[in-house]
mmCIF file of C-alpha atoms in Angstrom:
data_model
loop_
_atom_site.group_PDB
_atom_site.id
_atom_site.type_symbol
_atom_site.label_atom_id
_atom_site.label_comp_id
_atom_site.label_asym_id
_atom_site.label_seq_id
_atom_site.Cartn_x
_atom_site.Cartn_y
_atom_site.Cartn_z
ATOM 1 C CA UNK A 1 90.466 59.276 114.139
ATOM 2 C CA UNK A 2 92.068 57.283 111.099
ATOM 3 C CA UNK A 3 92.138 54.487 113.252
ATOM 4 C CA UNK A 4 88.284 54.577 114.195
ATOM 5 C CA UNK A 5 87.421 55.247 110.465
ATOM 6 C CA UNK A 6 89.663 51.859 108.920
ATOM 7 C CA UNK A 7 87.480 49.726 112.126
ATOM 8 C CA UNK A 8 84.348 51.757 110.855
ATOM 9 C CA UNK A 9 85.106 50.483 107.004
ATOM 10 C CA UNK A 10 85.831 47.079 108.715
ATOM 11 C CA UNK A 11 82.967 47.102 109.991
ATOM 12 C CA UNK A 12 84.213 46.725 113.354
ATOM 13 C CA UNK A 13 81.610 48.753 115.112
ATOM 14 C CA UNK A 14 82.607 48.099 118.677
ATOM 15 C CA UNK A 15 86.456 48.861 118.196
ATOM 16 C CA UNK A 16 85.598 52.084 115.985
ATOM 17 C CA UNK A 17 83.372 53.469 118.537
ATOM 18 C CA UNK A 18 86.349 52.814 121.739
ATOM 19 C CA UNK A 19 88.922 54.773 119.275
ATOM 20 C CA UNK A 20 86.623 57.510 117.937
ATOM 21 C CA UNK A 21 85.919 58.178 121.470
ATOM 22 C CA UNK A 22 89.526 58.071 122.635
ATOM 23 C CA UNK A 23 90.632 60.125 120.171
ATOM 24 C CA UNK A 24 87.495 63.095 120.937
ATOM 25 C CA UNK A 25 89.176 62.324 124.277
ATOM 26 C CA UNK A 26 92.795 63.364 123.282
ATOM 27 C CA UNK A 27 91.777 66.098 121.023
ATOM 28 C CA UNK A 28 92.003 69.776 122.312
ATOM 29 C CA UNK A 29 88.707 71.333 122.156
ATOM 30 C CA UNK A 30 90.761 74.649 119.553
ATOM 31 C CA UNK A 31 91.219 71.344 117.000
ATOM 32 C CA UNK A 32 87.764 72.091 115.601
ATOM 33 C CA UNK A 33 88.123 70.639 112.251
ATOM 34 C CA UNK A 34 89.206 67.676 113.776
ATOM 35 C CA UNK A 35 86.942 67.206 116.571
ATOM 36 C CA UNK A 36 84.090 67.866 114.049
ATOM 37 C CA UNK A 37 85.735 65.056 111.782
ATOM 38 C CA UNK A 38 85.454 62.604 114.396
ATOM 39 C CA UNK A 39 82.138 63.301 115.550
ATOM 40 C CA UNK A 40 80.754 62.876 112.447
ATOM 41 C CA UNK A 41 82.310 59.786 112.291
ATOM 42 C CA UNK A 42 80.247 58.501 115.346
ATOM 43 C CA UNK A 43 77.439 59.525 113.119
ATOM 44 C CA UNK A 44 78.562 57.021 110.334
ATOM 45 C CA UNK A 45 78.838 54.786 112.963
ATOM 46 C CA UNK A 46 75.786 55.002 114.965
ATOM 47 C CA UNK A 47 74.315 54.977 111.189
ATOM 48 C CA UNK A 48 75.843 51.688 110.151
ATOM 49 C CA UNK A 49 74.532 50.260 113.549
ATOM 50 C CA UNK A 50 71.005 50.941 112.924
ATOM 51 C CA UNK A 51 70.862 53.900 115.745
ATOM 52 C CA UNK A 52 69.698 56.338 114.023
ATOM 53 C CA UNK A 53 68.640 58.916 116.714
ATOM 54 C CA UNK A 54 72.658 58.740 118.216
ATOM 55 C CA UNK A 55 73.726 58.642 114.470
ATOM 56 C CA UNK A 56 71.687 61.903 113.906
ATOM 57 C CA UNK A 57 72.877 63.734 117.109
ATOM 58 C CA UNK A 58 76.528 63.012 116.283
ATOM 59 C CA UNK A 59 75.898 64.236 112.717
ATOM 60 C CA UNK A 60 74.016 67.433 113.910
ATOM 61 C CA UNK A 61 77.055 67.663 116.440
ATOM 62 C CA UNK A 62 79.370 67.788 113.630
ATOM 63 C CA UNK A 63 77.415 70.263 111.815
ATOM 64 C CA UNK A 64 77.784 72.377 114.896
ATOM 65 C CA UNK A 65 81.137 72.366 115.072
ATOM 66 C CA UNK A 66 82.434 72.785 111.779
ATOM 67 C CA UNK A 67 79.273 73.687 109.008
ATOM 68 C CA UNK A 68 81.473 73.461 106.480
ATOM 69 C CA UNK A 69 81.494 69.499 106.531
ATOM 70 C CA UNK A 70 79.459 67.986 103.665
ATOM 71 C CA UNK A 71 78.981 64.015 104.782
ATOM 72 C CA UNK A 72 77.146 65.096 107.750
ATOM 73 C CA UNK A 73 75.327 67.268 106.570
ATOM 74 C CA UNK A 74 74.499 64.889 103.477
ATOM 75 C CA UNK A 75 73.688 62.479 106.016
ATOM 76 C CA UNK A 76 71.525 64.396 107.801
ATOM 77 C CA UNK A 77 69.397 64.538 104.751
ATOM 78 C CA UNK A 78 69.619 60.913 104.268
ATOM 79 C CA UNK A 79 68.450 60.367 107.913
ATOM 80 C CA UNK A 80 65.625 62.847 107.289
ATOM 81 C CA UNK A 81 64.211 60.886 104.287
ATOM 82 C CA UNK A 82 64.677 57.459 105.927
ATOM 83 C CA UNK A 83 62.079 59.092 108.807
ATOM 84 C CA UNK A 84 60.264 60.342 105.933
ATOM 85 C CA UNK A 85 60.382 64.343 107.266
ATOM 86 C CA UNK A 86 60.665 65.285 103.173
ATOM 87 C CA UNK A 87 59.798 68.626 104.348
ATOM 88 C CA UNK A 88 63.335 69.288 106.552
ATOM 89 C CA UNK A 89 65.181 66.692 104.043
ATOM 90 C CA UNK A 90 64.102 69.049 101.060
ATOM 91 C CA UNK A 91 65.374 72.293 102.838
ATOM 92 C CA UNK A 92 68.911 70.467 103.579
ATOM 93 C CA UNK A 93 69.365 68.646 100.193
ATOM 94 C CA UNK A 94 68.634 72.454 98.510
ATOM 95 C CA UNK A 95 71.287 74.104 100.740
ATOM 96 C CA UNK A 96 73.679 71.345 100.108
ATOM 97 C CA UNK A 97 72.840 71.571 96.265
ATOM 98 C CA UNK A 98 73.338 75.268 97.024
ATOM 99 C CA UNK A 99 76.465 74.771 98.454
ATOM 100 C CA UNK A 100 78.054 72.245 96.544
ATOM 101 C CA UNK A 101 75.931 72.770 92.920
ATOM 102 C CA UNK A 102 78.597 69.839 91.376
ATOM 103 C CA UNK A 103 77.927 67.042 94.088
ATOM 104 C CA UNK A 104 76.589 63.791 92.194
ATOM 105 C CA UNK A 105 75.813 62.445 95.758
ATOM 106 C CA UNK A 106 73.142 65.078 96.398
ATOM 107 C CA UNK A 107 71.508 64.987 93.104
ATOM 108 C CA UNK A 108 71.329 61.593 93.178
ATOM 109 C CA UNK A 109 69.576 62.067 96.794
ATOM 110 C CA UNK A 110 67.868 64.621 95.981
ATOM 111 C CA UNK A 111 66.488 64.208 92.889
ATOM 112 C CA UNK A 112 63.923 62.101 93.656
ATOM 113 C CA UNK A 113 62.653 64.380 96.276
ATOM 114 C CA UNK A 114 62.564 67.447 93.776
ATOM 115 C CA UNK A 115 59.001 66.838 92.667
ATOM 116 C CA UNK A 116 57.381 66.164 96.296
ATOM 117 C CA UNK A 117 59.421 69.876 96.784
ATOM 118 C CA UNK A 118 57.486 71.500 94.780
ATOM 119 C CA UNK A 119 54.312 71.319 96.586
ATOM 120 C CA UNK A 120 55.853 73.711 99.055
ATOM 121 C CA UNK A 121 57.309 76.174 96.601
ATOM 122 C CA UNK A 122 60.769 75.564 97.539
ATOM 123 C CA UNK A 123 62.424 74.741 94.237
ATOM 124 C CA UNK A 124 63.314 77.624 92.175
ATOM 125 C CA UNK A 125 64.660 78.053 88.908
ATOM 126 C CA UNK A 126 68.154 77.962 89.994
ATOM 127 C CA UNK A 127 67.888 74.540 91.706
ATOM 128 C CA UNK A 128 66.413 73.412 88.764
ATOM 129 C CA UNK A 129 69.345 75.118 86.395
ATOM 130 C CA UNK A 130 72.017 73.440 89.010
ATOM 131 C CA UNK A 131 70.241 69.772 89.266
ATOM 132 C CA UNK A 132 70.338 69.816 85.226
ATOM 133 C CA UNK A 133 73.923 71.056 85.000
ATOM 134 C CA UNK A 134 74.833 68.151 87.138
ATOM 135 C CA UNK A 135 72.403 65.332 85.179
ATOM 136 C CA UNK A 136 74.529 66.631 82.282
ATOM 137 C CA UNK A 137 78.021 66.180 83.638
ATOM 138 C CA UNK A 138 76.675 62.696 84.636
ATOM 139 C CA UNK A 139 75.636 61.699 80.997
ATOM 140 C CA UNK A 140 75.524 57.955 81.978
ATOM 141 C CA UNK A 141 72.709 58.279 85.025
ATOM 142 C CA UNK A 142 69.745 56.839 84.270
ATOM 143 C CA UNK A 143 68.034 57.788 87.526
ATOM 144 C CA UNK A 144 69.161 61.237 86.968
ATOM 145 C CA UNK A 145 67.948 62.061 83.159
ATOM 146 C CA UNK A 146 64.552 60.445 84.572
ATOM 147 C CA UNK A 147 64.607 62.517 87.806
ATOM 148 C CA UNK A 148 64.716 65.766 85.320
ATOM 149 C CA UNK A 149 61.996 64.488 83.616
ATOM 150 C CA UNK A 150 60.043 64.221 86.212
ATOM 151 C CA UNK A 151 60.870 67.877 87.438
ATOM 152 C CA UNK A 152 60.845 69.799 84.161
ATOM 153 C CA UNK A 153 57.208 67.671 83.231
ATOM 154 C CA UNK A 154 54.715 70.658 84.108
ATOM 155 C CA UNK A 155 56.841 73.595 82.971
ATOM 156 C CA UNK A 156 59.043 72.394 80.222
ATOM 157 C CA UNK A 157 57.186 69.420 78.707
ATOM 158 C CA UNK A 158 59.694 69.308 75.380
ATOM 159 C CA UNK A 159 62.793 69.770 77.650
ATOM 160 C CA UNK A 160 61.212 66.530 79.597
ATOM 161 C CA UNK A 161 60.294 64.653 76.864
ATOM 162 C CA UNK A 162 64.158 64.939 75.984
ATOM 163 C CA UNK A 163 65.127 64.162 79.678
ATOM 164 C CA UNK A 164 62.926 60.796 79.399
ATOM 165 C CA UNK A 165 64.509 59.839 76.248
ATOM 166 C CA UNK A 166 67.523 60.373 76.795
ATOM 167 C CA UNK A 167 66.651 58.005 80.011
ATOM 168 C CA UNK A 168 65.308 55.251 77.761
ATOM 169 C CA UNK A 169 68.367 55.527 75.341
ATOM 170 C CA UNK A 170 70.151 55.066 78.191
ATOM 171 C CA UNK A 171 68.316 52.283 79.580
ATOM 172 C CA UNK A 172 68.250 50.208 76.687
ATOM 173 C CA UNK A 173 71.940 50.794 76.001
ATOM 174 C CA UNK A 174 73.103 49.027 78.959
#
C-alpha cells in the first residue's frame, strides 16, 4: 500500500495501480482498515488518470468498507461537483462538515456550494454556525470570508457586510 501511494505521488500511474492491486491481493479480507486504505487509493488513482467512473467506484468501495475514511468520502464530493450532481455533492459535503466541523478541505469545497444549497432547504443554522467557526480559524482565506458573505447575505446582511470586508481587507493586503 505505501508502495502504490509513493508511485501514485510519482505519478507513476501504471506501477501504482500493479502494487495497489497486489497488495488488495495479499491483504486478508478481516484487515478492513487496510483494505479500505488501499481501495481508496485506486480511487486517487483512477482520479489522477482522468477515469472518473473507476475513480468513483473505488472511492464508494472504500466508503463501504470502512465509513470512517474522510479522503474518499471528500472525494466523492469532489467527483460529484465535477459531474455537476450539486444536489448529492451538497448532502455529502454537509455530512462531512457534520462529521469533521474543523476540516479546511471541506469548507473550502463546500463553501461555494452553500448558497446553490439553500434552494433545497438543506443548510441549517448549524452548518452555517460550523462553516463560520472554520472561516474564523482560517483568518487568512479570502475565498472563505467571501463564501460567508455570500451565505449570511439574505439573513444576516450586517454579519455579511463584515464577511465581505473582511474579504477585501484581505484581498488588498496581499
Amino acid at each position: 500500500t505505501l508502495l502504490a501511494h509513493l508511485t501514485l505521488q510519482q505519478e507513476k500511474f501504471d506501477v501504482s495501480l500493479r502494487f495497489a492491486n497486489a497488495a488488495l491481493d495479499k491483504i486478508p479480507l478481516d484487515e478492513s482498515s487496510l483494505r479500505a486504505e488501499t481501495t481508496g487509493i485506486l480511487g486517487r488513482l483512477y482520479h489522477a488518470k482522468g477515469e472518473l467512473d473507476k475513480a468513483a467506484d473505488y472511492y464508494q468501495q472504500a466508503i463501504n468498507i470502512d465509513k470512517s475514511l474522510r479522503a474518499p468520502r471528500l472525494a466523492l464530493a469532489q467527483l460529484s461537483t465535477l459531474k455537476r450532481d450539486l444536489l448529492h455533492a451538497g448532502r455529502m459535503y454537509q455530512s462531512l462538515m457534520h462529521d469533521y466541523p474543523n476540516w479546511i478541505d471541506v469548507a473550502t469545497h463546500f463553501g461555494p456550494l452553500i448558497p446553490y444549497c439553500f434552494k433545497y432547504n438543506m443548510v441549517t443554522k448549524d452548518l452555517i454556525d460550523e462553516f463560520a467557526k472554520v472561516v474564523e480559524q482560517e483568518a487568512t482565506n479570502v475565498d472563505l470570508w467571501e463564501n460567508l458573505g455570500d451565505i449570511l447575505c439574505k439573513d444576516k446582511p450586517a454579519k455579511a457586510l463584515r464577511a465581505y470586508a473582511t474579504a477585501i481587507k484581505l484581498y488588498q493586503d496581499t
